[in-house]
Tab-separated table of C-alpha atoms in Angstrom:
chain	number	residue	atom	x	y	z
G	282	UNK	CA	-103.079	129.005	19.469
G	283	UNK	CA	-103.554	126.398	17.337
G	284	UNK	CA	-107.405	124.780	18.056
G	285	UNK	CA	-107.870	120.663	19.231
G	286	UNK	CA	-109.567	118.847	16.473
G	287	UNK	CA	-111.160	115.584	18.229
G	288	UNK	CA	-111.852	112.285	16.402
G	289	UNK	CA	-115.267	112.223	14.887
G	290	UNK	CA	-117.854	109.691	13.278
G	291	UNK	CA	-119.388	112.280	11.104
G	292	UNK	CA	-117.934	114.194	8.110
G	293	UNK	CA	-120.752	116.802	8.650
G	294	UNK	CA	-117.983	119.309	10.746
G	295	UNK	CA	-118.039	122.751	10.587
G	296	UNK	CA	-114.697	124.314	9.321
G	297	UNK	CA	-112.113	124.959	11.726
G	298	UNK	CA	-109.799	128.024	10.120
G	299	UNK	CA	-106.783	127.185	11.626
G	300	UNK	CA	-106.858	123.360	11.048
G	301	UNK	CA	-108.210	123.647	7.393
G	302	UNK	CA	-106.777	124.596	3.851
G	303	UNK	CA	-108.660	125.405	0.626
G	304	UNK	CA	-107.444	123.494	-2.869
G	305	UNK	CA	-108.408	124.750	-5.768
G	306	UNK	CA	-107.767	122.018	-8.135
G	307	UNK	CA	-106.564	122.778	-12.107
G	308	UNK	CA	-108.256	125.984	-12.893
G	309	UNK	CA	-105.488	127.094	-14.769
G	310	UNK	CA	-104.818	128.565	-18.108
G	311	UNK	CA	-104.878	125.283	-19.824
G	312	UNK	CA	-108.211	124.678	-19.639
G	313	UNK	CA	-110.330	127.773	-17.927
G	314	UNK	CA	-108.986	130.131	-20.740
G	315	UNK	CA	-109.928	130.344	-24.127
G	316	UNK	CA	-106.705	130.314	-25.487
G	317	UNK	CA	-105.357	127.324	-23.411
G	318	UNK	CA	-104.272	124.378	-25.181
G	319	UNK	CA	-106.845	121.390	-24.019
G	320	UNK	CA	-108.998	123.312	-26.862
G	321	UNK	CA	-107.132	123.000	-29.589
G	322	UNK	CA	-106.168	119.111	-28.732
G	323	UNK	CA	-110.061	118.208	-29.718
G	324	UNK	CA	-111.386	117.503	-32.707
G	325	UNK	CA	-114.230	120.074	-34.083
G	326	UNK	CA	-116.925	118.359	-32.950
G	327	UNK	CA	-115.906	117.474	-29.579
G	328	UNK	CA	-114.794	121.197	-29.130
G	329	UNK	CA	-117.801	122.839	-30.326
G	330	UNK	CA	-119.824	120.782	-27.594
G	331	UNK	CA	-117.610	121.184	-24.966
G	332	UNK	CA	-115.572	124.421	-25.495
G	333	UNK	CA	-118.459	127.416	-25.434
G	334	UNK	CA	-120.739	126.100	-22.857
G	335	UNK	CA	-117.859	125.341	-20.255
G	336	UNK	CA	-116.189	128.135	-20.587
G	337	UNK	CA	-119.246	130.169	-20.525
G	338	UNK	CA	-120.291	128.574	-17.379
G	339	UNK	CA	-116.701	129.042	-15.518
G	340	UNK	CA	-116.848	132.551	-16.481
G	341	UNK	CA	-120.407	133.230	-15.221
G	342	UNK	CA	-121.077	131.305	-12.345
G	343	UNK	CA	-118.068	128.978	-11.049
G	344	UNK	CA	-115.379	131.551	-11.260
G	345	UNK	CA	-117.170	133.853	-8.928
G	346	UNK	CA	-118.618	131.701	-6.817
G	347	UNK	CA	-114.689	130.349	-6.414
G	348	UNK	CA	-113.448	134.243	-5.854
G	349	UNK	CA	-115.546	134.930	-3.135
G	350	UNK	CA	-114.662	131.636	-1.451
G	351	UNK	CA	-110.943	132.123	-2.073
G	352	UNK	CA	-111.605	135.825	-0.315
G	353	UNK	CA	-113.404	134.453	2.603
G	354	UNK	CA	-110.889	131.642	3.437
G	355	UNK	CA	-108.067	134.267	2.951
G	356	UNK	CA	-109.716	136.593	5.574
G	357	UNK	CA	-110.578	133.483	7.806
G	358	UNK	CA	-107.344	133.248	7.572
G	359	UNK	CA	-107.155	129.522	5.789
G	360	UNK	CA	-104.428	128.502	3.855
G	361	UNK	CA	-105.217	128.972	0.426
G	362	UNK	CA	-103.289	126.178	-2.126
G	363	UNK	CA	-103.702	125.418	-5.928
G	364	UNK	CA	-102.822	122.605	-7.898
G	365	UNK	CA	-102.294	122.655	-11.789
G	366	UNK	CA	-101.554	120.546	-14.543
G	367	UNK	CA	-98.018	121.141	-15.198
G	368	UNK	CA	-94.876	118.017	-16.121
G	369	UNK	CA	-91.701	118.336	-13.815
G	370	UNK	CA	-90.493	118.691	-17.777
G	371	UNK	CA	-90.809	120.418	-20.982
G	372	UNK	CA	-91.330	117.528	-23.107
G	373	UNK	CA	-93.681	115.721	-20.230
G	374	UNK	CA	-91.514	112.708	-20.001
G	375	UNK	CA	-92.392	112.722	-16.577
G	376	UNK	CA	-95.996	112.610	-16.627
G	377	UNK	CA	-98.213	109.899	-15.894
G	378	UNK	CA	-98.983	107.081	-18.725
G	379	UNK	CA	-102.645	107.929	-18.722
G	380	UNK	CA	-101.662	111.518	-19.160
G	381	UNK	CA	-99.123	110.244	-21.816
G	382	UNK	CA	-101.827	108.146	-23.540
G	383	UNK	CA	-104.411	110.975	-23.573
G	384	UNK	CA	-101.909	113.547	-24.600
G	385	UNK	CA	-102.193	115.915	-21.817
G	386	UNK	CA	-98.620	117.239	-21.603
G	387	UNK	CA	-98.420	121.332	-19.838
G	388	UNK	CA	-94.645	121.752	-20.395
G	389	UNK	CA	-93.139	123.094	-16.721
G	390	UNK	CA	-92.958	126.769	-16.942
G	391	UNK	CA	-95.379	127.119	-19.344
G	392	UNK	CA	-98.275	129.751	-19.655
G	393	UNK	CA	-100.907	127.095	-19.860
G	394	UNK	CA	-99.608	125.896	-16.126
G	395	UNK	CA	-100.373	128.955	-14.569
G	396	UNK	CA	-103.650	129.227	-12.627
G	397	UNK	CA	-105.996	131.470	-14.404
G	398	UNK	CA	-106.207	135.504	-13.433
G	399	UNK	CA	-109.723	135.446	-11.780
G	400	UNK	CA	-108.052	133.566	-8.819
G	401	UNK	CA	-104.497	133.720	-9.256
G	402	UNK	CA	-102.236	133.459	-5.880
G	403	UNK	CA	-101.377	136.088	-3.567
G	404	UNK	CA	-98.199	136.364	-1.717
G	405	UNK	CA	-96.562	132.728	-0.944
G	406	UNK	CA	-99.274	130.863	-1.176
G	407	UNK	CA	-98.324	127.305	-2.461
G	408	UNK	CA	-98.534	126.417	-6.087
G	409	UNK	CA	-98.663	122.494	-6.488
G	410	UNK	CA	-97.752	120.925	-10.289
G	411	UNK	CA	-99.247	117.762	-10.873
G	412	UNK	CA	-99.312	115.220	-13.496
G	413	UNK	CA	-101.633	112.645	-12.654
G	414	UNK	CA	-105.387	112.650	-11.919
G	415	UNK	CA	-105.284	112.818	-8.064
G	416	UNK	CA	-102.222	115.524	-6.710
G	417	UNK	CA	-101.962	112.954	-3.528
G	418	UNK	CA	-100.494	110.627	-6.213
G	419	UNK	CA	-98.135	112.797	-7.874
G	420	UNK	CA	-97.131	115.534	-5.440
G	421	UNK	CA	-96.215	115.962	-1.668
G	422	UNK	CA	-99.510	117.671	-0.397
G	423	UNK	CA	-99.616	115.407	2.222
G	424	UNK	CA	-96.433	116.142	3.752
G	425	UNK	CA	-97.367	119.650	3.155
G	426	UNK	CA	-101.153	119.561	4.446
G	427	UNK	CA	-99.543	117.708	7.370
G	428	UNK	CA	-96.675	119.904	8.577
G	429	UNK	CA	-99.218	122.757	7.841
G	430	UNK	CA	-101.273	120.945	10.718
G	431	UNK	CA	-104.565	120.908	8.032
G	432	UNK	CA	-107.211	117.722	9.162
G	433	UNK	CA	-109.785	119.674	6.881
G	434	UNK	CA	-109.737	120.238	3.450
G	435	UNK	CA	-111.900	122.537	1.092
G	436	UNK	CA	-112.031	121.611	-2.109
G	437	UNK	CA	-113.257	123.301	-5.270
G	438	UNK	CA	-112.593	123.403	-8.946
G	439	UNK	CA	-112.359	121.106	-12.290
G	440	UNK	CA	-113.367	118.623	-13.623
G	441	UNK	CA	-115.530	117.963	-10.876
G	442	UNK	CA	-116.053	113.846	-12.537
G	443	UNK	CA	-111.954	113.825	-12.826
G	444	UNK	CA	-109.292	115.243	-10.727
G	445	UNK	CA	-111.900	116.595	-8.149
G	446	UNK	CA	-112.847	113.157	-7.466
G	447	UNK	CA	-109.832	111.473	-7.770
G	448	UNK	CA	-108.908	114.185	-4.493
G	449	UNK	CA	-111.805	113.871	-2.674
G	450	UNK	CA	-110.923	110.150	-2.604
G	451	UNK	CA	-107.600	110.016	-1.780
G	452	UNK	CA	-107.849	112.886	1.100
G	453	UNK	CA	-110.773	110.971	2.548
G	454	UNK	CA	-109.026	107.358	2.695
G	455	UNK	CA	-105.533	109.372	3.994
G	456	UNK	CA	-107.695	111.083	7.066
G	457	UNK	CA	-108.428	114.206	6.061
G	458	UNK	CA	-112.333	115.511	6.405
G	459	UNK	CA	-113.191	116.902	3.696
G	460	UNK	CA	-116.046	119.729	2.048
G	461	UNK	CA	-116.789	119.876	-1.766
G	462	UNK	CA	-117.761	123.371	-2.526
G	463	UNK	CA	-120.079	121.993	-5.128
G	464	UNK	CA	-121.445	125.335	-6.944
G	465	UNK	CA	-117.357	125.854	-7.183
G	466	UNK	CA	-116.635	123.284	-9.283
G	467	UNK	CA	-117.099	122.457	-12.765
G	468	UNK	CA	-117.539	119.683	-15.605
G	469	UNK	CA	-118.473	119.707	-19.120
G	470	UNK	CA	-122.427	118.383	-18.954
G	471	UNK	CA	-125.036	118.904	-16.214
G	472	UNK	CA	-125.241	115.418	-15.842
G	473	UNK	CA	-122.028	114.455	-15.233
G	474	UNK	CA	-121.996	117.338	-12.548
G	475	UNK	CA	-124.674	115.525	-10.876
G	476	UNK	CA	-123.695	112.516	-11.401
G	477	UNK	CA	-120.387	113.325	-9.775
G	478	UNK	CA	-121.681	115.126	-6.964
G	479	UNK	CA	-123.913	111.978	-6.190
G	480	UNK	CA	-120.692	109.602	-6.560
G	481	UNK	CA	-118.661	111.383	-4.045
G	482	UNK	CA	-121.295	112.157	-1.865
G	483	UNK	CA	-120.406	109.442	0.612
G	484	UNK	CA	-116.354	110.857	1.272
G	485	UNK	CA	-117.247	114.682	1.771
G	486	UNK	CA	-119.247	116.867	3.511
G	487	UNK	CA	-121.089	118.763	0.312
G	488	UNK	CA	-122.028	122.522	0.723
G	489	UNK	CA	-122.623	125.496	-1.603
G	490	UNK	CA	-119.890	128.732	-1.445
G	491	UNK	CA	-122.606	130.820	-0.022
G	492	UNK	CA	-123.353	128.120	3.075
G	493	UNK	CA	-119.398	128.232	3.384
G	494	UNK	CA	-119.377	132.040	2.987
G	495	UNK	CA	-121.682	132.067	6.217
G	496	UNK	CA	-120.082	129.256	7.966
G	497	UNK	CA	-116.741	131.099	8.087
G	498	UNK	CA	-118.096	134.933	8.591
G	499	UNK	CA	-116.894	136.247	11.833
């Protein structure tokens, strides 16, 4: 039976399992893998800054921190969704003009779509392609969230300053109460982490995985 979720004036709510849904957003082949193509679209520079210590830090810290959340929603039994980077298109003529103008372009089908091994979906849980910033903008997850019966959202992965935020926003302002996972989610400096995490602060409820790990153990 599925649980009442009343109206609130606080965002500091404990997760529900059967009125909630975790979305890992774009940790996919693209750019969680060292072979994915965001790498080889920098310059040397840029890629030697960015392209080690990221990867490095996905593989060490984020990545498992994201398995055992993905494993604890799963046996909470919470709906477990992904969104990636990926045009409607092989040739991307679909995507967005900022994706256009930065030349982000994952051709539909492509290896570089697919989300990355560590955390790769089980069974029929939903795969969402985007290709904008914010998957409210260029997908149906509401609809979807919506006939799922979801008011909560959990949401982890990259780039936390980016297409993290851009959710977080847009599920706040279309009434859905949501929790950053912030150890689960990633950017390319400490300081834009933080700065991020202080940014959003005021349209999530912010926890660690291990405080959701607890929250959720039977």
């Amino acid at each position: 039976m599925t649980s009442p979720f009343l109206s609130t004036t606080s965002r500091d709510i404990k997760i529900v399992p059967d009125r909630a849904a975790l979305l890992f957003i774009d940790v996919q082949n693209f750019s969680c893998h060292a072979d994915g193509a965001e790498w080889s679209q920098m310059d040397e520079a840029e890629q030697a800054e960015k392209k080690g210590p990221f990867l490095r830090l996905m593989s060490e810290e984020v990545l498992p921190k994201m398995q055992l959340v993905q494993s604890a929603c799963r046996a909470a039994g919470i709906e477990v969704m992904y969104t990636t980077i990926e045009s409607l298109t092989k040739d991307g003529r679909d995507r967005s003009l900022d994706y256009k103008i930065t030349g982000f372009n994952v051709p539909k089908g492509s290896w570089d779509g697919r989300v990355v091994d560590e955390i790769a979906p089980q069974g029929d849980e939903i795969v969402l392609p985007k290709s904008s910033s914010s998957v409210f903008v260029s997908t149906h997850i509401d609809y979807v969230l919506r006939n799922l019966a979801v008011q909560q959202l959990i949401i982890s992965g990259v780039l936390t300053d980016q297409c993290v935020e851009s959710a977080i926003r847009d599920a706040c302002d279309l009434g859905y109460l949501v929790t950053q996972v912030t150890d689960a989610c990633a950017t390319f400096s400490d300081d834009r982490q933080a700065a991020s995490l202080r940014a959003i602060s005021g349209y999530c409820r912010q926890i660690t995985a291990a405080d959701l790990i607890e929250e959720l153990a039977p």
